[in-house]
Amino acid sequence: MVDAGKHHRQIRLIANRLLSKRFESANDLWKLQVDLLKIQRDIQGAISEAKAESARNIDRKRLEELRDARWHARHFGDALAWLVLGQDRQLISSLSENSRVPISEDGDGSVGMLAMAEALSRQGWGFPILHDITDTLRIGDITFARPRQTPSHVTAEIKTQVIDTVPADPTGRKKKTYQSQVLTMVGIDPQTGEAIAELQVPPPPPPSPPRSRLERQAVRMREAVIKGSAGHGIITDTQEPILNMHVETAATDHWPVVRRLIREAHRTNFASQCVDKAFLYIVVYEEGGWSKETFADSRFLQDVKETEFLQNQNKDETSVVVHTIPRAKGTEAEIALPYFLFPISRRAVFEILNHELALVVLVNQGHICDALRASGMEIEVRPQVDGPGEIVIIDRFESPTGVPLVGEVHTMWHTIRDAVREFRSVPYLLDIVAGMVEGMREHASQIVPGNGSS
C-alpha cells in the first residue's frame, strides 16, 4: 500500500522542475504535463483502492491524505495552465464555467487526446495545455496557446474511437488504429496554422435547450470563445447578456508585506500585520506540519485586539470573515493565481504544500464600507442568512436622454474574495468598483429596456 506521503513528494519533485526552470524547450513543458497526469492517475487509483475497503476497514486518515495530495496535484495543473495561458484571467474564467471534471482514465480516449494534442501542435495550432490535469479548465479537452497569432488561443474537444485492433503478438502487445474527431469553434488551416477567417465567428447556438451531449458541449465551447476574448462592453451573443469590463488600476498589492511576514514566521513561528485597516494578515509556521493547536497562539487574539482591524466607524457593519490562502477545498473553480506561482520563495511554496506554512487573511467588511463611502459611493449592507451582510453599491444617474436611473452592483463579496486571494489592496478594490459603476453608466442604454436601446 503506497503511503500518501510518496505522492506529496512526487508533486514536490515535479513542481521543482518548474520552479527551478529546469526545462529548456516546449517539449520539456509538455513532458511535465504528461508526467503530472500520470501522478494524478496514480493518486486517484490509490483513492479508489482505499474507498473499496469495507466501511469497518477504511483508513479514513489515509483517504483524507490522498485526497489532499490529489488537490495539490490538480492545483499544480492549474499553475501550469496559468503559465501557458499567460495568466489570462478572462480566458481562464470563461473555460471554468462547468461542473468539476474527474481525473481521466488511462484508456483509448486519453491516448487519442494526447496524440491529437501533439499532432495539432505540430500543425501550427499552438502549444497545448491539457485540461485533464487542471481543476479550473472545465470546457473542452485542450487549449492551444498562440501568443503571436490570431486568435491567441484555440480550445478543442477531442472524440476518439478505435477503428481497428490487431491481435496481440507473442509479447502480448496489441496495435490499435484510432480515429479522432476535433470539435472547435475556430478552424485552423492544417497547412499554415492560421485561423480560417470564415470560422472565426462562432456559429449560432443550437435550438434551446440543446438536445444531445455534443450540442451541449458545443454551446459551452461557443460561450467560452465569446467570453474569453470579448472586449469592453455588453456581450449579446451569449445565452444571457453580460456586461464585460476591463478596469485599469495602478493600485499596488501587498506581496512585500507577505514575504516579510513569512520570514518573520520562520524565526518566531507566528507573524501578523494589519493592512489598509480592513485586512489582518497572519502567517503561521510549524516545522513538520501545523495542527489545530498551532493556531491557539495567544499572539493571534492579542494582535486582533491591538490593531486598527476592529476599529471601524460603524460598529453595526463590523463583520470578520476568515480566508485561508490557498482556499479550502471546494467544488467551485478557483479563478485566482495558484500558490505555486505566488511571488514568494520556493521554500515557502513547498512549506504550503507540506502544511508547514499557513497563510490566513481576516477581513473586516466594516472598514471596506468606510473606504467605499469615503470615495463618494452610496452603499447599503443588506442582511444575509449565515453571511456577513451583502454590500450593495447604489448609483443614481441620468441616461443620455435624461431618464433618471438607479443602478446596483451586487458582486462586492466576490470582488473582495478575489482580491484577498492575491493579497490585493483596498485601493485596488475601490478602482475595480469604480470601473464597474462607470461601465454600468456607460452601457445603461443597452441594459435598460425602453431607454433608447436597439
Coordinates of C-alpha atoms in Angstrom, one line a residue:
M1 CA 0.0 0.0 0.0
V2 CA 1.5 3.3 -1.1
D3 CA 1.8 6.0 1.5
A4 CA 0.2 9.3 0.7
G5 CA 3.5 11.0 1.6
K6 CA 5.0 9.4 -1.6
H7 CA 2.5 11.3 -3.7
H8 CA 3.3 14.6 -2.0
R9 CA 7.0 14.0 -2.6
Q10 CA 6.2 13.3 -6.3
I11 CA 4.3 16.6 -6.5
R12 CA 7.2 18.4 -4.9
L13 CA 9.7 16.9 -7.4
I14 CA 7.6 17.8 -10.4
A15 CA 6.9 21.3 -9.1
N16 CA 10.6 21.8 -8.5
R17 CA 11.2 21.2 -12.2
L18 CA 9.0 24.1 -13.0
L19 CA 10.0 26.5 -10.2
S20 CA 13.7 25.9 -10.8
K21 CA 13.1 26.4 -14.5
R22 CA 14.7 23.0 -15.3
F23 CA 13.2 22.9 -18.8
E24 CA 14.8 24.2 -21.9
S25 CA 12.1 23.6 -24.6
A26 CA 8.4 23.4 -25.2
N27 CA 8.8 19.6 -25.3
D28 CA 10.1 19.7 -21.7
L29 CA 7.0 21.6 -20.6
W30 CA 4.8 19.1 -22.5
K31 CA 6.5 16.2 -20.7
L32 CA 5.9 17.9 -17.4
Q33 CA 2.1 17.8 -18.2
V34 CA 2.2 14.1 -19.2
D35 CA 4.2 13.2 -16.0
L36 CA 1.7 15.2 -13.9
L37 CA -1.2 13.3 -15.5
K38 CA 0.3 10.0 -14.5
I39 CA 0.9 11.2 -10.9
Q40 CA -2.8 12.3 -10.7
R41 CA -4.0 8.9 -12.0
D42 CA -1.8 7.1 -9.5
I43 CA -3.3 9.1 -6.7
Q44 CA -6.9 8.6 -8.0
G45 CA -6.1 4.8 -8.2
A46 CA -5.0 4.8 -4.6
I47 CA -8.1 6.7 -3.5
S48 CA -10.3 4.2 -5.4
E49 CA -8.5 1.4 -3.7
A50 CA -8.9 2.9 -0.3
K51 CA -12.6 3.5 -0.8
A52 CA -13.1 -0.1 -1.9
E53 CA -12.4 -1.3 1.6
S54 CA -15.3 -2.2 3.8
A55 CA -16.7 0.6 6.0
R56 CA -15.1 -1.0 9.0
N57 CA -11.6 -1.2 7.5
I58 CA -11.4 2.1 5.6
D59 CA -8.3 4.1 6.8
R60 CA -10.0 7.5 6.8
K61 CA -6.9 9.4 7.7
R62 CA -5.0 7.9 4.8
L63 CA -8.0 8.6 2.5
E64 CA -8.0 12.2 3.5
E65 CA -4.3 12.5 3.0
L66 CA -4.7 11.0 -0.5
R67 CA -7.5 13.5 -1.3
D68 CA -5.2 16.3 -0.1
A69 CA -2.4 15.1 -2.4
R70 CA -4.9 15.0 -5.3
W71 CA -6.0 18.6 -4.6
H72 CA -2.3 19.8 -4.6
A73 CA -1.6 17.9 -7.8
R74 CA -4.6 19.4 -9.5
H75 CA -3.7 22.8 -8.2
F76 CA -0.2 22.4 -9.8
G77 CA -2.0 21.6 -13.0
D78 CA -3.8 24.9 -12.6
A79 CA -0.5 26.6 -12.2
L80 CA 0.7 25.1 -15.5
A81 CA -2.5 26.4 -17.2
W82 CA -2.0 29.9 -15.8
L83 CA 1.6 29.8 -17.0
V84 CA 0.8 28.5 -20.5
L85 CA -2.2 30.8 -21.0
G86 CA -0.2 33.9 -20.0
Q87 CA -2.3 34.4 -16.8
D88 CA -5.2 35.5 -18.9
R89 CA -7.8 35.6 -16.2
Q90 CA -10.7 36.4 -18.6
L91 CA -9.9 33.3 -20.7
I92 CA -9.3 31.0 -17.8
S93 CA -12.6 32.2 -16.2
S94 CA -14.5 31.5 -19.4
L95 CA -13.2 27.9 -19.5
S96 CA -14.2 27.3 -15.9
E97 CA -18.0 27.6 -16.2
N98 CA -18.9 24.0 -15.9
S99 CA -19.1 21.2 -13.3
R100 CA -15.9 19.7 -12.0
V101 CA -14.2 17.2 -14.3
P102 CA -12.8 14.0 -12.8
I103 CA -9.3 12.8 -13.5
S104 CA -9.4 10.9 -16.8
E105 CA -8.7 7.2 -17.0
D106 CA -5.7 5.8 -19.0
G107 CA -7.9 4.5 -21.9
D108 CA -8.4 4.9 -25.6
G109 CA -9.9 8.4 -25.2
S110 CA -6.9 9.6 -23.4
V111 CA -4.5 8.0 -25.9
G112 CA -6.3 9.8 -28.7
M113 CA -6.4 13.1 -26.9
L114 CA -2.6 13.0 -26.2
A115 CA -1.8 12.0 -29.8
M116 CA -4.0 14.8 -31.2
A117 CA -2.5 17.4 -28.9
E118 CA 0.9 16.6 -30.2
A119 CA -0.2 16.3 -33.9
L120 CA -2.2 19.5 -33.9
S121 CA 0.6 21.4 -32.1
R122 CA 3.0 20.2 -34.9
Q123 CA 0.5 21.6 -37.5
G124 CA 0.8 25.0 -36.0
W125 CA -2.2 25.1 -33.7
G126 CA 0.0 26.3 -30.8
F127 CA 1.3 24.9 -27.5
P128 CA -1.3 22.6 -25.8
I129 CA -2.4 22.7 -22.2
L130 CA -4.3 19.5 -21.1
H131 CA -7.5 20.4 -19.3
D132 CA -7.4 16.9 -17.6
I133 CA -4.5 17.9 -15.3
T134 CA -6.4 21.0 -14.0
D135 CA -9.3 21.6 -11.8
T136 CA -10.1 25.0 -13.4
L137 CA -10.3 24.3 -17.1
R138 CA -13.7 22.5 -17.4
I139 CA -14.8 23.2 -21.0
G140 CA -13.1 21.2 -23.8
D141 CA -10.1 18.9 -23.6
I142 CA -7.2 21.0 -24.8
T143 CA -6.5 24.7 -25.2
F144 CA -3.7 25.7 -27.6
A145 CA -1.8 28.9 -26.7
R146 CA -0.9 31.0 -29.7
P147 CA 0.6 34.2 -28.2
R148 CA 1.8 35.7 -31.5
Q149 CA -1.2 34.7 -33.7
T150 CA -4.8 35.5 -34.1
P151 CA -6.7 34.1 -32.3
S152 CA -4.3 33.9 -29.4
H153 CA -5.9 30.6 -28.2
V154 CA -8.0 27.8 -29.5
T155 CA -9.9 25.3 -27.4
A156 CA -10.7 21.9 -28.7
E157 CA -12.8 18.9 -27.7
I158 CA -11.4 15.5 -28.9
K159 CA -13.6 12.5 -29.5
T160 CA -11.7 9.2 -30.2
Q161 CA -12.8 5.8 -31.3
V162 CA -11.0 2.5 -32.1
I163 CA -11.5 1.5 -35.7
D164 CA -9.1 -1.5 -35.8
T165 CA -7.3 -3.7 -33.4
V166 CA -4.5 -6.1 -34.4
P167 CA -4.5 -9.3 -32.2
A168 CA -1.8 -9.4 -29.6
D169 CA 1.6 -10.6 -30.7
P170 CA 3.7 -13.2 -28.7
T171 CA 4.8 -10.4 -26.3
G172 CA 1.2 -9.5 -25.6
R173 CA 1.2 -6.2 -27.3
K174 CA -1.7 -5.0 -29.4
K175 CA -1.8 -2.5 -32.2
K176 CA -4.8 -0.2 -32.4
T177 CA -5.9 2.2 -35.0
Y178 CA -7.7 5.3 -33.8
Q179 CA -9.9 7.9 -35.4
S180 CA -10.3 11.2 -33.7
Q181 CA -12.8 14.0 -34.2
V182 CA -11.8 17.5 -33.3
L183 CA -14.6 19.9 -32.2
T184 CA -13.6 23.5 -32.1
M185 CA -15.2 26.9 -32.7
V186 CA -12.2 28.2 -34.6
G187 CA -10.9 26.3 -37.6
I188 CA -7.2 26.2 -38.2
D189 CA -5.6 25.7 -41.6
P190 CA -3.5 22.5 -41.3
Q191 CA -1.0 23.8 -43.9
T192 CA -0.3 27.3 -42.4
G193 CA -1.5 27.0 -38.8
E194 CA -3.5 30.2 -39.4
A195 CA -7.2 30.6 -38.5
I196 CA -9.7 30.1 -41.3
A197 CA -11.4 33.5 -41.5
E198 CA -15.0 32.4 -42.1
L199 CA -14.9 30.3 -39.0
Q200 CA -13.5 32.8 -36.5
V201 CA -17.0 34.0 -35.5
P202 CA -18.7 31.1 -33.6
P203 CA -21.9 29.8 -35.2
P204 CA -25.2 30.5 -33.6
P205 CA -26.2 28.1 -30.8
P206 CA -28.4 25.1 -31.5
P207 CA -32.1 25.1 -30.5
S208 CA -32.7 25.7 -26.8
P209 CA -32.4 23.6 -24.8
P210 CA -29.6 21.7 -26.6
R211 CA -30.6 18.0 -27.0
S212 CA -27.5 15.9 -27.3
R213 CA -24.4 15.8 -25.2
L214 CA -22.4 17.1 -28.3
E215 CA -24.8 20.0 -28.7
R216 CA -24.4 20.9 -25.0
Q217 CA -20.6 20.8 -25.4
A218 CA -20.8 23.0 -28.5
V219 CA -22.9 25.6 -26.6
R220 CA -20.4 25.7 -23.7
M221 CA -17.4 26.0 -26.1
R222 CA -19.1 28.7 -28.1
E223 CA -19.9 30.7 -24.9
A224 CA -16.3 30.2 -23.7
V225 CA -14.9 31.5 -27.0
I226 CA -17.0 34.6 -26.9
K227 CA -16.5 35.4 -23.2
G228 CA -12.8 34.5 -23.3
S229 CA -12.0 37.1 -26.0
A230 CA -14.7 39.7 -25.6
G231 CA -13.7 43.4 -25.3
H232 CA -15.1 46.1 -23.1
G233 CA -18.9 46.4 -23.2
I234 CA -22.1 44.4 -23.5
I235 CA -21.8 40.8 -24.8
T236 CA -25.1 39.9 -26.5
D237 CA -24.1 36.8 -28.5
T238 CA -24.3 34.6 -25.3
Q239 CA -27.4 32.9 -23.9
E240 CA -27.7 35.8 -21.4
P241 CA -26.3 39.3 -22.0
I242 CA -23.2 40.1 -20.0
L243 CA -21.5 43.4 -19.1
N244 CA -17.8 42.8 -19.6
M245 CA -15.5 45.3 -18.0
H246 CA -11.8 45.8 -18.4
V247 CA -10.7 48.0 -15.4
E248 CA -7.2 49.6 -15.3
T249 CA -5.7 50.2 -11.9
A250 CA -2.4 51.5 -10.6
A251 CA -3.0 50.2 -7.1
T252 CA -0.3 48.1 -5.6
D253 CA -0.5 44.7 -3.9
H254 CA 0.7 43.6 -0.5
W255 CA 3.2 40.8 -1.5
P256 CA 6.2 42.7 0.1
V257 CA 4.3 42.5 3.4
V258 CA 3.5 38.8 2.9
R259 CA 7.2 38.0 2.1
R260 CA 8.3 39.8 5.2
L261 CA 5.8 38.1 7.4
I262 CA 6.9 34.7 6.1
R263 CA 10.5 35.5 7.0
E264 CA 9.4 36.5 10.5
A265 CA 7.3 33.4 10.9
H266 CA 10.3 31.3 10.0
R267 CA 12.0 32.8 13.0
T268 CA 9.2 33.0 15.6
N269 CA 6.5 30.6 14.2
F270 CA 4.0 33.4 14.1
A271 CA 3.7 36.8 12.4
S272 CA 0.8 39.2 11.6
Q273 CA 0.1 42.7 10.3
C274 CA -3.0 44.8 9.8
V275 CA -3.0 46.4 6.3
D276 CA -5.4 49.0 4.9
K277 CA -7.2 48.6 8.3
A278 CA -9.5 46.1 6.5
F279 CA -7.2 43.1 6.4
L280 CA -5.3 41.2 9.1
Y281 CA -2.6 39.0 7.5
I282 CA -1.5 36.1 9.6
V283 CA 1.4 33.7 8.8
V284 CA 1.9 30.6 10.9
Y285 CA 4.9 28.2 10.5
E286 CA 5.5 24.9 12.1
E287 CA 8.3 22.6 11.0
G288 CA 7.0 19.1 10.3
G289 CA 3.4 20.3 9.8
W290 CA 1.0 22.6 11.7
S291 CA -2.0 21.4 13.6
K292 CA -5.1 23.0 15.2
E293 CA -3.1 23.6 18.3
T294 CA -0.7 25.7 16.3
F295 CA -3.4 28.3 15.8
A296 CA -4.1 28.6 19.5
D297 CA -1.1 31.0 19.8
S298 CA -2.1 33.8 22.2
R299 CA -0.5 36.3 19.9
F300 CA -3.3 35.8 17.5
L301 CA -6.0 37.3 19.7
Q302 CA -3.7 40.0 21.0
D303 CA -2.9 41.2 17.5
V304 CA -6.6 41.3 16.6
K305 CA -7.4 43.4 19.6
E306 CA -4.5 45.8 19.5
T307 CA -4.5 46.8 15.8
E308 CA -6.9 49.1 13.9
F309 CA -8.6 46.0 12.5
L310 CA -11.7 46.1 14.7
Q311 CA -11.9 49.9 15.0
N312 CA -14.1 51.0 12.1
Q313 CA -16.7 53.9 12.2
N314 CA -19.9 51.9 12.0
K315 CA -19.8 49.0 14.6
D316 CA -23.0 47.5 13.1
E317 CA -21.1 46.8 9.9
T318 CA -18.2 45.1 11.7
S319 CA -18.1 41.5 10.3
V320 CA -15.0 39.4 10.3
V321 CA -14.5 36.7 7.7
V322 CA -11.6 34.3 7.7
H323 CA -9.9 33.2 4.5
T324 CA -7.2 30.6 4.2
I325 CA -4.8 31.0 1.3
P326 CA -5.0 29.0 -0.8
R327 CA -8.7 28.5 -0.1
A328 CA -10.2 25.4 1.5
K329 CA -11.1 22.6 -1.0
G330 CA -14.4 23.1 -2.8
T331 CA -16.3 22.3 -5.9
E332 CA -16.2 25.8 -7.3
A333 CA -13.4 26.5 -9.8
E334 CA -10.7 28.7 -8.4
I335 CA -10.0 31.8 -10.5
A336 CA -7.0 33.1 -8.6
L337 CA -3.3 32.8 -9.0
P338 CA -2.3 29.2 -7.9
Y339 CA 0.0 29.2 -4.9
F340 CA 2.8 27.5 -6.9
L341 CA 3.1 30.8 -8.8
F342 CA 3.0 33.1 -5.8
P343 CA 5.9 35.7 -5.8
I344 CA 7.4 34.1 -2.6
S345 CA 10.4 31.9 -2.1
R346 CA 10.4 28.3 -3.4
R347 CA 10.9 27.2 0.2
A348 CA 7.7 28.9 1.2
V349 CA 5.8 27.3 -1.7
F350 CA 6.9 23.8 -0.6
E351 CA 6.0 24.6 3.0
I352 CA 2.4 25.4 1.9
L353 CA 2.4 22.0 0.1
N354 CA 3.7 20.2 3.2
H355 CA 1.2 22.0 5.5
E356 CA 4.1 23.7 7.4
L357 CA 3.2 27.2 6.4
A358 CA -0.3 28.6 6.7
L359 CA -1.4 32.0 5.2
V360 CA -4.6 33.4 6.7
V361 CA -6.4 36.7 6.0
L362 CA -9.1 38.1 8.3
V363 CA -11.4 40.6 6.5
N364 CA -13.3 43.3 8.4
Q365 CA -16.1 44.3 6.0
G366 CA -16.8 47.4 8.0
H367 CA -13.5 49.1 7.0
I368 CA -14.3 48.3 3.4
C369 CA -17.6 50.0 3.8
D370 CA -15.9 53.0 5.3
A371 CA -13.5 53.2 2.4
L372 CA -16.3 53.0 -0.2
R373 CA -18.2 55.8 1.4
A374 CA -15.1 57.9 1.7
S375 CA -14.6 57.5 -2.0
G376 CA -18.0 59.0 -2.6
M377 CA -20.1 55.9 -3.1
E378 CA -23.5 55.2 -1.8
I379 CA -23.8 51.7 -0.2
E380 CA -26.2 49.5 1.7
V381 CA -25.3 46.5 3.7
R382 CA -28.3 44.1 3.4
P383 CA -28.8 41.1 5.7
Q384 CA -27.8 37.7 4.6
V385 CA -28.6 34.3 6.0
D386 CA -25.4 32.9 7.5
G387 CA -23.4 35.6 5.9
P388 CA -21.6 38.9 6.7
G389 CA -24.2 41.0 5.0
E390 CA -24.2 41.9 1.3
I391 CA -22.5 45.2 0.3
V392 CA -24.6 46.7 -2.5
I393 CA -23.3 49.7 -4.4
I394 CA -26.1 52.1 -5.4
D395 CA -25.5 54.6 -8.2
R396 CA -28.1 57.3 -9.1
F397 CA -27.6 58.9 -12.5
E398 CA -29.4 60.0 -15.7
S399 CA -29.4 58.3 -19.1
P400 CA -28.2 60.3 -22.2
T401 CA -31.9 61.0 -22.8
G402 CA -32.5 62.5 -19.3
V403 CA -34.2 59.4 -17.8
P404 CA -33.4 59.1 -14.0
L405 CA -31.9 55.7 -13.3
V406 CA -30.7 53.8 -10.3
G407 CA -28.2 51.0 -10.7
E408 CA -27.0 48.5 -8.2
V409 CA -23.8 46.4 -8.1
H410 CA -24.2 43.2 -6.2
T411 CA -20.8 41.5 -6.8
M412 CA -18.8 43.1 -4.0
W413 CA -18.2 40.0 -1.9
H414 CA -16.8 38.2 -4.9
T415 CA -14.6 41.1 -5.7
I416 CA -13.4 41.2 -2.0
R417 CA -12.7 37.4 -2.1
D418 CA -10.8 37.6 -5.3
A419 CA -8.7 40.5 -4.0
V420 CA -7.9 38.6 -0.8
R421 CA -6.7 35.5 -2.6
E422 CA -4.0 37.5 -4.3
F423 CA -3.2 40.0 -1.4
R424 CA -4.6 43.0 -3.2
S425 CA -5.2 46.3 -1.5
V426 CA -8.3 48.3 -0.6
P427 CA -7.4 51.0 -3.3
Y428 CA -7.4 48.1 -5.8
L429 CA -11.0 47.3 -4.6
L430 CA -12.0 50.9 -5.0
D431 CA -10.7 51.1 -8.5
I432 CA -12.5 47.9 -9.5
V433 CA -15.8 49.1 -8.1
A434 CA -15.4 52.5 -9.7
G435 CA -14.8 50.7 -13.0
M436 CA -17.9 48.6 -12.6
V437 CA -20.1 51.7 -11.8
E438 CA -18.6 53.6 -14.8
G439 CA -19.4 50.6 -17.1
M440 CA -22.9 50.4 -15.8
R441 CA -23.5 54.1 -16.6
E442 CA -21.8 53.9 -20.0
H443 CA -23.9 51.0 -21.2
A444 CA -27.2 51.9 -19.4
S445 CA -29.0 52.4 -22.7
Q446 CA -28.3 48.8 -23.7
I447 CA -29.1 47.4 -20.2
V448 CA -32.4 49.2 -19.5
P449 CA -35.4 48.3 -21.8
G450 CA -37.1 51.3 -23.4
N451 CA -34.1 53.6 -22.8
G452 CA -33.1 54.1 -26.4
S453 CA -31.8 50.5 -26.7
S454 CA -32.0 48.8 -30.0

